[in-house]
Structures are given as C-alpha cells and as structure tokens.
Tab-separated table of C-alpha atoms in Angstrom:
chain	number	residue	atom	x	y	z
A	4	UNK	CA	0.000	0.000	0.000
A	5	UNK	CA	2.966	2.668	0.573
A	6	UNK	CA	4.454	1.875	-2.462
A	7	UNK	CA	1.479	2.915	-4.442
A	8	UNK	CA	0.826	6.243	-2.175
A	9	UNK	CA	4.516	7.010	-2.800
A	10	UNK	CA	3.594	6.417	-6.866
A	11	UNK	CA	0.522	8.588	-6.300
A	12	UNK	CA	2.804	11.465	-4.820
A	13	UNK	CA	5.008	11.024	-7.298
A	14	UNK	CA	2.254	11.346	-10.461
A	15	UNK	CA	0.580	14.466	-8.746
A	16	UNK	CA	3.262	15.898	-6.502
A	17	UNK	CA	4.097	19.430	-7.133
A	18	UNK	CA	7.255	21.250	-8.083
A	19	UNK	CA	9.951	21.744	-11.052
A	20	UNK	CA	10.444	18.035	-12.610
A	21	UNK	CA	13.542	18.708	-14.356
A	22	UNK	CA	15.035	20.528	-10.824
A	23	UNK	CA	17.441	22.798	-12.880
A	24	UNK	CA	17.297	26.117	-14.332
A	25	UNK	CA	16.282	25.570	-17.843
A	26	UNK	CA	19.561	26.529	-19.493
A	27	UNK	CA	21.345	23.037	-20.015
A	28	UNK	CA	21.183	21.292	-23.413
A	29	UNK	CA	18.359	18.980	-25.062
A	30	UNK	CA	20.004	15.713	-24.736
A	31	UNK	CA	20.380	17.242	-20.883
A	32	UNK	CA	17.395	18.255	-19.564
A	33	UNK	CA	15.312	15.485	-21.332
A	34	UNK	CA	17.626	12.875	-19.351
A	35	UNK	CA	17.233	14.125	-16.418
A	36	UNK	CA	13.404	14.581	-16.761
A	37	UNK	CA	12.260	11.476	-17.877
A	38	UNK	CA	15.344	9.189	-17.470
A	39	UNK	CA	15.008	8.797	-13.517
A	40	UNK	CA	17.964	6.417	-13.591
A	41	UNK	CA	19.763	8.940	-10.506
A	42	UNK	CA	22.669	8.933	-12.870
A	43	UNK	CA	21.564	12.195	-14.087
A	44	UNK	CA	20.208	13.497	-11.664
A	45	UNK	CA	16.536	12.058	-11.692
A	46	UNK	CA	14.942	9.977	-8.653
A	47	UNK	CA	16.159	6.339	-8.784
A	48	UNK	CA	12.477	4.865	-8.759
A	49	UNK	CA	10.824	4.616	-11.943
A	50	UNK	CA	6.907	5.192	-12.228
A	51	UNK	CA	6.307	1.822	-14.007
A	52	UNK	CA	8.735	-0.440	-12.550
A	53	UNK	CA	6.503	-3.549	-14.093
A	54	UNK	CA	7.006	-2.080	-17.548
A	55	UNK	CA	10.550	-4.115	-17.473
A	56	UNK	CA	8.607	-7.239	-17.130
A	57	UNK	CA	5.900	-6.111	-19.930
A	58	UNK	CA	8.453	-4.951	-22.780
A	59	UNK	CA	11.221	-7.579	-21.996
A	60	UNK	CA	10.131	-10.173	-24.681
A	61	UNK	CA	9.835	-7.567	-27.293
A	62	UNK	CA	13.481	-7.349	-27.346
A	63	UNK	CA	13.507	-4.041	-29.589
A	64	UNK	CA	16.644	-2.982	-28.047
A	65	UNK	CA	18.549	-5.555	-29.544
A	66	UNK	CA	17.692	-4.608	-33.265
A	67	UNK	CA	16.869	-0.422	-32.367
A	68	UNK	CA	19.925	1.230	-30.056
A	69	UNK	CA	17.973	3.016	-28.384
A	70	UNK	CA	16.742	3.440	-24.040
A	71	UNK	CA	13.405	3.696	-22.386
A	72	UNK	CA	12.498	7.130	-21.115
A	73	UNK	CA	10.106	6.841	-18.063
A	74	UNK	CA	7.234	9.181	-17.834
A	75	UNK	CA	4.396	9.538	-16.181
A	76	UNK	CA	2.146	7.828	-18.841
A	77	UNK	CA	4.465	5.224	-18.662
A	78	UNK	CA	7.753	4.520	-20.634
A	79	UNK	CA	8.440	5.552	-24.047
A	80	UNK	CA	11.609	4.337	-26.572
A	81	UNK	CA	13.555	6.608	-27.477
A	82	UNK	CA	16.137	5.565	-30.268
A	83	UNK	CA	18.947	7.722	-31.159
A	84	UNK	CA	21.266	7.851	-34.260
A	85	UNK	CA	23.937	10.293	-34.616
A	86	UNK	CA	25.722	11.578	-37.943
A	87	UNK	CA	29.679	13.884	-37.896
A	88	UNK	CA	28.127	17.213	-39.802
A	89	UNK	CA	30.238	16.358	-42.622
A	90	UNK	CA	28.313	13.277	-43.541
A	91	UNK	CA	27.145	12.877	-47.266
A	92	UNK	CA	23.103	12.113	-47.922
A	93	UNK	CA	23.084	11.878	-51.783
A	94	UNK	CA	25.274	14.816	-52.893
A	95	UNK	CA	24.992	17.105	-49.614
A	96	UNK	CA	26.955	17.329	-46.934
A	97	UNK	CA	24.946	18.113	-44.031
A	98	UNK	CA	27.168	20.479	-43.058
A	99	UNK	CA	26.216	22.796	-45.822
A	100	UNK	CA	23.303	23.908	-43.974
A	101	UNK	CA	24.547	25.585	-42.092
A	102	UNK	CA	25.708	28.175	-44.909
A	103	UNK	CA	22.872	28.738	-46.512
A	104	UNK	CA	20.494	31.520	-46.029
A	105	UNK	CA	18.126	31.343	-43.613
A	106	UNK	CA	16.337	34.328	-44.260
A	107	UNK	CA	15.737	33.689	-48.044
A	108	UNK	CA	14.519	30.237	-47.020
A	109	UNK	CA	11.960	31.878	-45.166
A	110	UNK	CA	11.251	33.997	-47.851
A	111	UNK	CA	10.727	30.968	-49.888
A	112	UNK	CA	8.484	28.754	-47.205
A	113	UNK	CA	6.465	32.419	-47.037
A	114	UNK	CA	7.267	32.961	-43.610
A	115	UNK	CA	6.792	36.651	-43.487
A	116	UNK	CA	7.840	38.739	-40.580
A	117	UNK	CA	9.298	36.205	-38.860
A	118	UNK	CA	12.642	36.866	-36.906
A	119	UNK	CA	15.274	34.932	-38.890
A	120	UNK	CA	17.143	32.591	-35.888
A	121	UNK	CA	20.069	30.571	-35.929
A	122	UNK	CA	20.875	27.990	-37.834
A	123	UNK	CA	20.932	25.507	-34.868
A	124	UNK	CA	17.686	26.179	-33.929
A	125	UNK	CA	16.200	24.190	-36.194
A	126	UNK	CA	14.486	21.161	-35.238
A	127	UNK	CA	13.510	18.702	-38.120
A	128	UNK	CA	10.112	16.432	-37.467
A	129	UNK	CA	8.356	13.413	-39.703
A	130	UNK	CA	6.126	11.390	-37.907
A	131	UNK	CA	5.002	7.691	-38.687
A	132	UNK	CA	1.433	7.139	-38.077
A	133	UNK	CA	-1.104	4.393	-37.111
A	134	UNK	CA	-2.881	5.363	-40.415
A	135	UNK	CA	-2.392	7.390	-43.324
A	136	UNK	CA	-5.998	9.452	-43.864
A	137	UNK	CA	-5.498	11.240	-40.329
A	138	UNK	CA	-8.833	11.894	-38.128
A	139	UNK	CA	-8.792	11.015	-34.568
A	140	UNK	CA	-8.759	7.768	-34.633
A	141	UNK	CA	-5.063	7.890	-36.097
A	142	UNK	CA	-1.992	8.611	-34.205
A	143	UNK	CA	1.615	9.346	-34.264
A	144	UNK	CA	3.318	6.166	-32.807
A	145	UNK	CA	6.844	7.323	-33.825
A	146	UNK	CA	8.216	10.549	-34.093
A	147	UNK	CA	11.590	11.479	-35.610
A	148	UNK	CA	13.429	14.487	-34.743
A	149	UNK	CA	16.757	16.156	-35.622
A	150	UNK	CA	18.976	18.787	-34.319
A	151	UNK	CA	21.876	20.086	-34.773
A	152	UNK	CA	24.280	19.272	-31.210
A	153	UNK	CA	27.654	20.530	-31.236
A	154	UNK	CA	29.396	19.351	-34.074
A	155	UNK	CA	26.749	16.090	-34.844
A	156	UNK	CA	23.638	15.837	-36.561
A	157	UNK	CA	21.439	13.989	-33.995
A	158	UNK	CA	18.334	11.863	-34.888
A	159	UNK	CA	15.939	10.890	-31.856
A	160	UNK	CA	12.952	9.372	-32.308
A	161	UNK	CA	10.015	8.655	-30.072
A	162	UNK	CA	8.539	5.336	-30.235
A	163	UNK	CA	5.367	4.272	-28.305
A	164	UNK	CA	4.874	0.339	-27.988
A	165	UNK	CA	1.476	0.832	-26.061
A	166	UNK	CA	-1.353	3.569	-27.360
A	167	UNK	CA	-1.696	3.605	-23.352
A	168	UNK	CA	1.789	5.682	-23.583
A	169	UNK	CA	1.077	7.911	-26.363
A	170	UNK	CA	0.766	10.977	-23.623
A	171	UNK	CA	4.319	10.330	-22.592
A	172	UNK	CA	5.496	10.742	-26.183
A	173	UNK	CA	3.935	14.027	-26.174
A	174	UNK	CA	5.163	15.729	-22.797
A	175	UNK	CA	8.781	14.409	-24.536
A	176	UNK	CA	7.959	16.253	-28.116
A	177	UNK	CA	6.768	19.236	-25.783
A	178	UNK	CA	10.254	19.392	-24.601
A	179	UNK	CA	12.144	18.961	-27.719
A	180	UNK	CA	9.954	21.904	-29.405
A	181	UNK	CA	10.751	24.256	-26.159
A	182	UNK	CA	13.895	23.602	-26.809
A	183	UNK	CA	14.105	24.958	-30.370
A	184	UNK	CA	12.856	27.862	-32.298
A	185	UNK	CA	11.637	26.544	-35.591
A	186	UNK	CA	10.091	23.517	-37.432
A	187	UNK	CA	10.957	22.188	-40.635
A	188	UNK	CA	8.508	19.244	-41.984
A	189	UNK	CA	7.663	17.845	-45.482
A	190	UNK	CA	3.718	18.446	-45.532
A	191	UNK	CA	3.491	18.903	-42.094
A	192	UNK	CA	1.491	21.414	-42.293
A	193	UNK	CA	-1.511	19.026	-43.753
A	194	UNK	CA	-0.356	16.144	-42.297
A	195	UNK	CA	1.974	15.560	-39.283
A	196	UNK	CA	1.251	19.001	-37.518
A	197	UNK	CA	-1.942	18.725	-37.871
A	198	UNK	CA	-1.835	15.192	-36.443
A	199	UNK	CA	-0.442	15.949	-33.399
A	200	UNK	CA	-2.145	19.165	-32.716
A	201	UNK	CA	-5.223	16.395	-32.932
A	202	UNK	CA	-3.317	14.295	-30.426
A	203	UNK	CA	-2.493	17.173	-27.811
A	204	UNK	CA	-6.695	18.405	-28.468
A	205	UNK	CA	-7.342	14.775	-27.440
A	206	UNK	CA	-5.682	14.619	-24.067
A	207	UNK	CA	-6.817	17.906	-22.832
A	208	UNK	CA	-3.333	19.466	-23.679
A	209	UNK	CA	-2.079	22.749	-25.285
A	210	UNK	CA	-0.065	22.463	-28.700
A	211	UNK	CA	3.435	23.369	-28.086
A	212	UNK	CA	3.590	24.464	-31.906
A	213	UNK	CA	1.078	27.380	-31.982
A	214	UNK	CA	3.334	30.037	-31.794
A	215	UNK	CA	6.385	28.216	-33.771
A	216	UNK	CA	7.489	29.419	-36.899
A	217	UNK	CA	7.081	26.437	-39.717
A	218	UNK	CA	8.799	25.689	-42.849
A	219	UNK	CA	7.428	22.941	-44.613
A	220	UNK	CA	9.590	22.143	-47.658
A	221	UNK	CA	6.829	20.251	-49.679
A	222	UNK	CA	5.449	24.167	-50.920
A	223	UNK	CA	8.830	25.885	-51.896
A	224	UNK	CA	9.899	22.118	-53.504
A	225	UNK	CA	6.547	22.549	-55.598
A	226	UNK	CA	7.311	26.449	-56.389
A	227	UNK	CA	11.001	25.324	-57.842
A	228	UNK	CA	10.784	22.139	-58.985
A	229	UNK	CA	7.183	21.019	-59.606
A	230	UNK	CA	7.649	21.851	-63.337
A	231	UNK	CA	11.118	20.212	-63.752
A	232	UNK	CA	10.133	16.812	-61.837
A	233	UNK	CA	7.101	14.610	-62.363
A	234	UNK	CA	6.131	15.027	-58.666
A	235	UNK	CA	7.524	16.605	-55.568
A	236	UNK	CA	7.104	13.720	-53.092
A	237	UNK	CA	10.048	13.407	-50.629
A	238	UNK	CA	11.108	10.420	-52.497
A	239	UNK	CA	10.911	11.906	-55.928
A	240	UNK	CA	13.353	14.617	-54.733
A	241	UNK	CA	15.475	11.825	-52.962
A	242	UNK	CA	15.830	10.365	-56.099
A	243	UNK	CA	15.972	13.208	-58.734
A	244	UNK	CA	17.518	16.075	-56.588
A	245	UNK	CA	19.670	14.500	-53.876
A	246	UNK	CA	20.821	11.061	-55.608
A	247	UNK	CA	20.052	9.649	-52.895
A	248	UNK	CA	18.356	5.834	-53.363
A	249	UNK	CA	16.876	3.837	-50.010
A	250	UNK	CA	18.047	0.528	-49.863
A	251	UNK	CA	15.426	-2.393	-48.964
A	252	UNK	CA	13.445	0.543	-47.784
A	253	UNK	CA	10.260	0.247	-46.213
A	254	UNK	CA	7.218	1.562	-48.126
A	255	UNK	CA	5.102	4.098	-46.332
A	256	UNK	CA	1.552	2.796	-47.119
A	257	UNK	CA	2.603	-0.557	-44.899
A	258	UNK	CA	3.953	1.217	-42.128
A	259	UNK	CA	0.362	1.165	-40.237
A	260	UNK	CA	0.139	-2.690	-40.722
A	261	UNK	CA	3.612	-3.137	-39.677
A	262	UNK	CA	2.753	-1.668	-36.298
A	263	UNK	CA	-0.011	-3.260	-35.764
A	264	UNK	CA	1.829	-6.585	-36.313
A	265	UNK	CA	4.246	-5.495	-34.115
A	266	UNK	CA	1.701	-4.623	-30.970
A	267	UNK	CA	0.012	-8.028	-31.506
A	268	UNK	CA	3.102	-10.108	-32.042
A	269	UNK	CA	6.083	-8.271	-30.302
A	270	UNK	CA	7.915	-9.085	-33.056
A	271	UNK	CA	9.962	-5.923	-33.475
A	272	UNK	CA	12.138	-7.714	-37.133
A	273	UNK	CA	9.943	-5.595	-39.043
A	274	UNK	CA	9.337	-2.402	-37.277
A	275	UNK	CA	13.220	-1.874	-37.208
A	276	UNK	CA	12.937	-1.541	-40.681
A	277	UNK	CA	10.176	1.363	-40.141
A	278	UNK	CA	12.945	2.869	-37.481
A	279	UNK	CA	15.099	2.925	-40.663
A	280	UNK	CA	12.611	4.671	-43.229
A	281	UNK	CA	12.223	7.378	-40.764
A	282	UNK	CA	15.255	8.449	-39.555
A	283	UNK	CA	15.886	8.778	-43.912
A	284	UNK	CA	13.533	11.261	-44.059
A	285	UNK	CA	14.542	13.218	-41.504
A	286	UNK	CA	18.314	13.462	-43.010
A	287	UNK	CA	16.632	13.800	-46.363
A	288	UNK	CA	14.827	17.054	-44.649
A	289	UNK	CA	17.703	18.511	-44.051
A	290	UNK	CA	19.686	17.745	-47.630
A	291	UNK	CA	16.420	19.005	-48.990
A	292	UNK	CA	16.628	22.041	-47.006
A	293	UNK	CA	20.138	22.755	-48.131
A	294	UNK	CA	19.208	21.634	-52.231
A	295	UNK	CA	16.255	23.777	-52.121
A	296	UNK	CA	18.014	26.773	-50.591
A	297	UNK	CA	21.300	27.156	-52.859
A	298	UNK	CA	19.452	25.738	-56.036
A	299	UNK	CA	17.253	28.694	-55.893
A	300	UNK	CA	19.855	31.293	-55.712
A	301	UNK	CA	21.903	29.292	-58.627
A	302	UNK	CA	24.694	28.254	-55.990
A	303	UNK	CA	24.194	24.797	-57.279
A	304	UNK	CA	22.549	23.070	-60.270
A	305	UNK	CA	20.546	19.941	-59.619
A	306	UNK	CA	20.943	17.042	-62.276
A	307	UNK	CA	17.193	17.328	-63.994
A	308	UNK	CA	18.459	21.310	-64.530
A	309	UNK	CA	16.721	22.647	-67.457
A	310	UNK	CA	14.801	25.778	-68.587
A	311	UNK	CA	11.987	24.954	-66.587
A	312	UNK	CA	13.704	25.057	-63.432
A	313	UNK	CA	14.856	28.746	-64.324
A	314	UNK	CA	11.001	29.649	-65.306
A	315	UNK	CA	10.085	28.368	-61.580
A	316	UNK	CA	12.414	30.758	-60.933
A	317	UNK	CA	11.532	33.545	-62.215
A	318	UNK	CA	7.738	33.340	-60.982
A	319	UNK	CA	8.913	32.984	-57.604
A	320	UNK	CA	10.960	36.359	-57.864
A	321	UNK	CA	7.646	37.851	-59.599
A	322	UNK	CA	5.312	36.804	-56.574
A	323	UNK	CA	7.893	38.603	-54.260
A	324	UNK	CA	7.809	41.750	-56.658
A	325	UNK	CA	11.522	41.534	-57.057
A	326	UNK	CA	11.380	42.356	-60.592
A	327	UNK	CA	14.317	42.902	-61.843
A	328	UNK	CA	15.545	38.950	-61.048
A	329	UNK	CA	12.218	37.984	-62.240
A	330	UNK	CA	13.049	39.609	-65.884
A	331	UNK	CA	16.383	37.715	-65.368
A	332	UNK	CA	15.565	34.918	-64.885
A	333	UNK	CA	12.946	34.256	-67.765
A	334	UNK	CA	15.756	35.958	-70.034
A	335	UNK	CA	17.870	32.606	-69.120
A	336	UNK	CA	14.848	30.576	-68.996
A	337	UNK	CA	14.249	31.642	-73.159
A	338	UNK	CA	17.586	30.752	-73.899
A	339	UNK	CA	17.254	26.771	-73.008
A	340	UNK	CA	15.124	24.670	-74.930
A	341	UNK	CA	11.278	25.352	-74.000
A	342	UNK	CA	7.778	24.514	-75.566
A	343	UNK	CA	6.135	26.615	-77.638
A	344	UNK	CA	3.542	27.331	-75.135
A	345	UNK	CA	6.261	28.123	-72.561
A	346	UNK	CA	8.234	30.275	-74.218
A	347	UNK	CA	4.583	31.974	-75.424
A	348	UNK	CA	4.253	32.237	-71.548
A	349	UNK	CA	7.564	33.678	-70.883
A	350	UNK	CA	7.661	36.271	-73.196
A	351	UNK	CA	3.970	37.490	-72.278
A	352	UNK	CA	5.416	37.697	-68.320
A	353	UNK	CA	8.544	39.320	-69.192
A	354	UNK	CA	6.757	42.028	-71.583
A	355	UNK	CA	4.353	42.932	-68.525
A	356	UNK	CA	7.329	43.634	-66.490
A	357	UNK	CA	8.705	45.794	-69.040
A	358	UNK	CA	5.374	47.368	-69.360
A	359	UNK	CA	5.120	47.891	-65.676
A	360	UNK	CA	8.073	49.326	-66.057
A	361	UNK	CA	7.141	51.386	-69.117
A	362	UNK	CA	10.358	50.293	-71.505
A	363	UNK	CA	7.771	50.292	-73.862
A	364	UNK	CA	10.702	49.665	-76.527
A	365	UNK	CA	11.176	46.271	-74.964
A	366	UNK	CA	7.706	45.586	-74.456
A	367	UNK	CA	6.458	45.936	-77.959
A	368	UNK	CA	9.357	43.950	-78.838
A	369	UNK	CA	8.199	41.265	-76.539
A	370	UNK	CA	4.831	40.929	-77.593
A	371	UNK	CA	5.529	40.827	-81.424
A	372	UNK	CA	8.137	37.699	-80.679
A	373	UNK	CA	4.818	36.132	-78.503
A	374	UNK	CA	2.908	36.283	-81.900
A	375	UNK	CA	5.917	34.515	-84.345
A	376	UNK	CA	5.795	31.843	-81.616
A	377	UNK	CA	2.251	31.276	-80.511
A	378	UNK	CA	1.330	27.644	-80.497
A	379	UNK	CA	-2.492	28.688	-80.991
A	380	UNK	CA	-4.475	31.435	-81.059
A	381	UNK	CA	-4.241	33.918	-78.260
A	382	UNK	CA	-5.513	37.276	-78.490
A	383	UNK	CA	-3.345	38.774	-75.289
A	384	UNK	CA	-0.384	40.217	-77.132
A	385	UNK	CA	-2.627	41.624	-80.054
A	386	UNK	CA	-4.061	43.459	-77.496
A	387	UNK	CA	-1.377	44.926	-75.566
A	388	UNK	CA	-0.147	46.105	-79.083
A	389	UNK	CA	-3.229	47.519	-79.844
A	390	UNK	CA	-3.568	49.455	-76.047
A	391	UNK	CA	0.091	50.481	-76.756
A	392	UNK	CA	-0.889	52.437	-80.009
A	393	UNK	CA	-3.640	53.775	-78.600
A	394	UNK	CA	-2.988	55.346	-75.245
A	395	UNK	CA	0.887	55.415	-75.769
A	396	UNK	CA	1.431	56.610	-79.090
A	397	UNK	CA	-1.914	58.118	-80.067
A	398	UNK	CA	-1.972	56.063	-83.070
A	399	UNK	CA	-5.480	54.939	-83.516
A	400	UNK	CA	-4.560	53.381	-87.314
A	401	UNK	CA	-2.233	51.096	-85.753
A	402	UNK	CA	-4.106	50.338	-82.619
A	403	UNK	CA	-7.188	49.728	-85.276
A	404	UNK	CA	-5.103	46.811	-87.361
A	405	UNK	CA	-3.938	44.929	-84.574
A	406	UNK	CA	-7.645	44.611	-83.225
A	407	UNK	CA	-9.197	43.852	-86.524
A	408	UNK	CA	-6.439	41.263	-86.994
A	409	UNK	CA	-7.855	39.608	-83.783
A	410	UNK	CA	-11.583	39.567	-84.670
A	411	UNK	CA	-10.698	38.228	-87.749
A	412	UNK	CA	-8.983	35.313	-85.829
A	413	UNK	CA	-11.514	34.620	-83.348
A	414	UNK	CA	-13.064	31.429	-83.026
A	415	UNK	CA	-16.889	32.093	-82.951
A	416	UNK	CA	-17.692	30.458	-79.614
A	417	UNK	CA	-15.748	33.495	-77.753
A	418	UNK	CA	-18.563	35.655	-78.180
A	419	UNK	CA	-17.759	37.357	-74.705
A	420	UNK	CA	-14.438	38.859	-75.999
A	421	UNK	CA	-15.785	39.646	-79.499
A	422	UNK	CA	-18.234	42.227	-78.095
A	423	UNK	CA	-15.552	43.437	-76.028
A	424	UNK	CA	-13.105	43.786	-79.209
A	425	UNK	CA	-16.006	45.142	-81.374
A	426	UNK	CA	-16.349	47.862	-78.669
A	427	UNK	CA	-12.318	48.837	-78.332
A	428	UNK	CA	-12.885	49.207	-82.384
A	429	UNK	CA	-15.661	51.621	-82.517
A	430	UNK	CA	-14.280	53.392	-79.566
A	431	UNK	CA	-10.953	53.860	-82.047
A	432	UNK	CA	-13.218	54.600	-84.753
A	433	UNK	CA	-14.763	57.859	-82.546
A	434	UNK	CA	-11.296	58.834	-81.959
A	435	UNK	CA	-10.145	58.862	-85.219
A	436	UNK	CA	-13.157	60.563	-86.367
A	437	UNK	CA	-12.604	63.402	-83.931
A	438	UNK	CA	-8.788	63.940	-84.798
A	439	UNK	CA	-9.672	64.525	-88.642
C-alpha cells in the first residue's frame, strides 16, 4: 500500500520536474526529466517499474539502439542515431546547412515577418502514423526528430509500444519543441502538424507548436521544382535532386500494418525496418533544405536542370515583386530549350514587367516575338499592341489593325471577348473621327 501512495505522490506531486534552471542542453534536460535512472540526476524509482517485465520479450533494443524514457504515462523508446556534420546524404553534406540563407529560405516557405534565428535552432520532425488518412482515430506512434548538437547531426525518435503511452510521447515532443525555435517538416502542415495538434486536443493538452514558426519544404519544392520533376514527393526529390536511393526501404503505405503486427506479435524484425525509413527522411529534410536553398539562388545546379527550373524561378521572384531577377531569370529561362507554349508564356510575363516598367521599346518587342511563336491562337499580345498604339502613341490606325487582326482570328464560340473587341474598335473609330 505505501508503495502505491509514494507512486501517487510522485504522479501528482508538485514542483519543477527537471530541478534545474532551464539553461542546459536537449540531450540534458530530457535525461534528467524522464530518465530517472539517478545517474543524471533524476529519482532512482521509476513510475512503471513492471514495464521491465511487460516490454522484456519484445526485445527491440537488440535490433533499435535506443533506451526507455520513463514518464508519467508510462515509458516511451527513445532511439537515437547520430551523424559527424560532414556526412554525405546523396550529394549534400549536411554540413552545408549551415551556410545557406536562412532568411531567403523563409522567404521561400512564405514565412513573413518572422525573426530569422540561428541555424541551430532548427528542429527537423516526420512522424510515422497508425494510419495514413489522419482523423482522430489515427496517431503518431513514432516521431523522428533532428537537431543540430555541437558538431553532430542527432536523430531521436520517439517510439510508443502501447497507445496507453502515447501521452508520454507528447510531454517528450513538448520538450524537444521548447527547446528549439523553428520547425521544418515535409507536408506537415496538412499532415503531421496537424496530427499531433489532434493528439495534444485529445488529451486535454495545449499544442506546443502554436506560436512556432514552420517551414514545410513540400510548398517551396513545388514552387522550384514542380515543373522540372514529375512530382515533388520526398522520395521523388530523394531520387531526382539528392541522388540519394533507399536501400530495402520500407514503403510508407505498410507502415500502419507493420505496427499493428508489431503490438500483436512483439515481433519488433519488421518495425526496425520502419525505425530505418524514418530516420531517412529526416536526413533527407535537411539535404532538402540545403538543395532547395542554394538551387534557388543558382549556388548549385541539380541534375534534372533545365529551362523549366529557371522559369520556376523567375515566378517565384515575380510573386515577391523583385522584378528585376524575375526579368532575369525568364531571359535565361528563353535561352534553353522550352515549348512553344512556354516560351509563349515567358515572353507574355517578361513584356508585362517591361510594361510595368514602361520600356515600352522592350515591351512591344516582346509581344511581337509572342505572336511569331504562338502555339495557338491567343488574343493577349494583339491586345497589348493595340492598347500600346492607342494610349501610348496616339496612333489609332495602328491600334485599329492589330484589333481587326484579332476579330478576324476569333473562333466564334468566344462571343464574350468579341463584343468586347467590337467595342475597343468603334471606340478607335470615334477617336479617329474626332482627330480629322
């Protein structure tokens, strides 16, 4: 009976759990919260001491290095891999990252007014989840993280063996995102934050990652690359950007059952391999991070390089109204091998630039090329010739030929911008009537 009133003290007692003053490392404080072996400073009694019996025939120590972290809810796994920062992932070292430019990778994740931080705050998350359509009935059983810690790249990740632990696993992410000051995911913004927001909602908890500033690579990948690659899933860019190829890899639509197999069995000879899988995506998070970064500013070509990939380019400058590397950048783009209809499209974007601009010289220039090349009819450059000669040069013959040139073209069904032609004409007509 004492021993479970001194368990019930422990659960509800009051007081600072981690007993210091919040200024030692991760790796640190996490030990001596949830480690409780007194080696590091924790009580020497665990919360769960049966949980040694329960897990001991699972044996997923002896295939996953890794230690159980006692909490509360009971103990959680937590494996741990760790990388020099000069180790290669495809064609990166990970070290790279930590020269690229923060701030324009927040310009291209969108993350406006946002205070830029270091380079080592960044703490990399992908989850692996009891299903793969979300909704509460899904959770995270494993959750990968990486950081940056003194001159390694660590890789923890949180495994729960019971669903009757999962609360554990999320007082120990609650820690690891204190302990950092931004988030970089691959869709986590649909997916795995969303997912664990879900989780904390469930258990009556706050979500640590309200107020965290998130990059999620999968929308800048898709801004640069989405017309240069046939998709912009993490493996795609593994594959196509990074070099990088998984070996016996295991696929992500039987993660779920290999869980489940390993909860009813114990069996952990499979779920090592889904250990595996995830601590590749989290390195691949950070080569991406570093690929995505100096391929934008042209530090570094990727191997499917081509015209396209300078066209993504360019709209990405013209979204941020940086112009003048917009204009650039298509330039280049025109002088690799496009489509038709994508060198129609560049030359319309660059000529509105000029116009915006008013180098009307280069404009008009512009919009005449956009007719030679035309794959099919369009009336947009006729027009902006036509508006030119009007408003511009006072020309109302001119403006007159190039808008009879498009009714003339005009495929009957478009009666919508006939009657709007047919009224620029006789608007021109009055005009030149009145200047006779």
């Amino acid at each position: 009976m004492s021993d479970i009133k001194r368990q019930l003290q422990q659960l509800h007692g009051s007081g600072d759990p981690s007993g210091g003053n919040g200024t030692s490392s991760i790796q640190e404080k996490l030990n001596r919260l949830y480690n409780r072996s007194g080696e590091s400073g924790g009580t020497a009694e665990k919360y769960f001491p049966e949980e040694n019996v329960r897990r001991a025939y699972k044996r997923l120590e002896e295939l996953v290095p890794g230690e159980y972290m006692n909490t509360p809810a009971g103990d959680i796994y937590r494996a741990r891999t760790t990388y020099d920062a000069d180790y290669i992932h495809g064609n990166c070292s990970i070290d790279e990252y930590f020269d690229i430019d923060i701030r324009r990778l927040f310009e291209l994740g969108k993350l406006k007014d946002t205070e830029v931080p270091e380079h080592s705050g960044g703490l990399f998350l992908d989850t692996e989840a009891s299903g793969l359509s979300g909704g509460t009935g899904t959770y995270a059983f494993m959750i990968g993280l990486g950081y940056f810690h003194e001159n390694e790249f660590v890789v923890d990740q949180l495994f729960v063996d019971s669903y009757a632990t999962e609360e554990g696993m999320l007082d120990l992410l609650r820690e690891y995102v204190k302990a950092s000051a931004f988030l970089v995911t691959f869709n986590g913004k649909s997916f795995d934050i969303n997912l664990l927001n879900t989780r904390y909602a469930m258990h009556g908890q706050a979500s640590p990652f309200d107020d965290m500033p998130h990059l999620d690579l999968l929308h800048p990948s898709r801004n640069l690359w989405d017309l240069t690659l046939e998709n912009c899933k993490l493996q795609t860019l593994e594959r196509e950007i990074l070099e990088f190829a998984r070996a016996h890899d295991t696929p992500g639509e039987e993660v779920p059952g290999i869980y489940f197999d390993f909860i009813r069995t114990g069996d952990p000879s499979e779920i090592a391999g889904v250990f595996e899988h995830n601590v590749h995506d989290i390195v691949s998070l950070v080569s991406v991070t570093i690929m995505l970064e100096q391929n934008f500013r042209e530090i570094r070509s990727i191997p499917t390089e081509n015209g396209l990939t300078m066209f993504s380019r360019a709209r990405i400058y013209e979204r941020r109204h940086d112009y003048e590397n917009a204009i650039e950048c298509y330039t280049k783009a025109l002088e690799q091998d496009l489509t038709k209809s994508r060198r129609f499209t560049a030359l319309g974007n660059i000529a509105a630039l000029h116009k915006r601009g008013e180098n009307w010289e280069r404009a008009i220039y512009l919009w005449e090329e956009q007719i030679e090349v035309m794959p099919t009819f369009a009336l947009e450059p006729y027009v902006e010739l036509a508006k030119y000669y009007e408003h511009q040069e006072k020309n109302f013959v001119a403006a007159m030929e190039y808008v009879n040139t498009v009714i003339e073209q005009l495929p009957g069904h478009r009666e919508d911008e006939l009657a709007a032609l047919e009224h620029r004409l006789n608007r021109l007509r009055r005009k030149l009537e009145r200047d006779a």
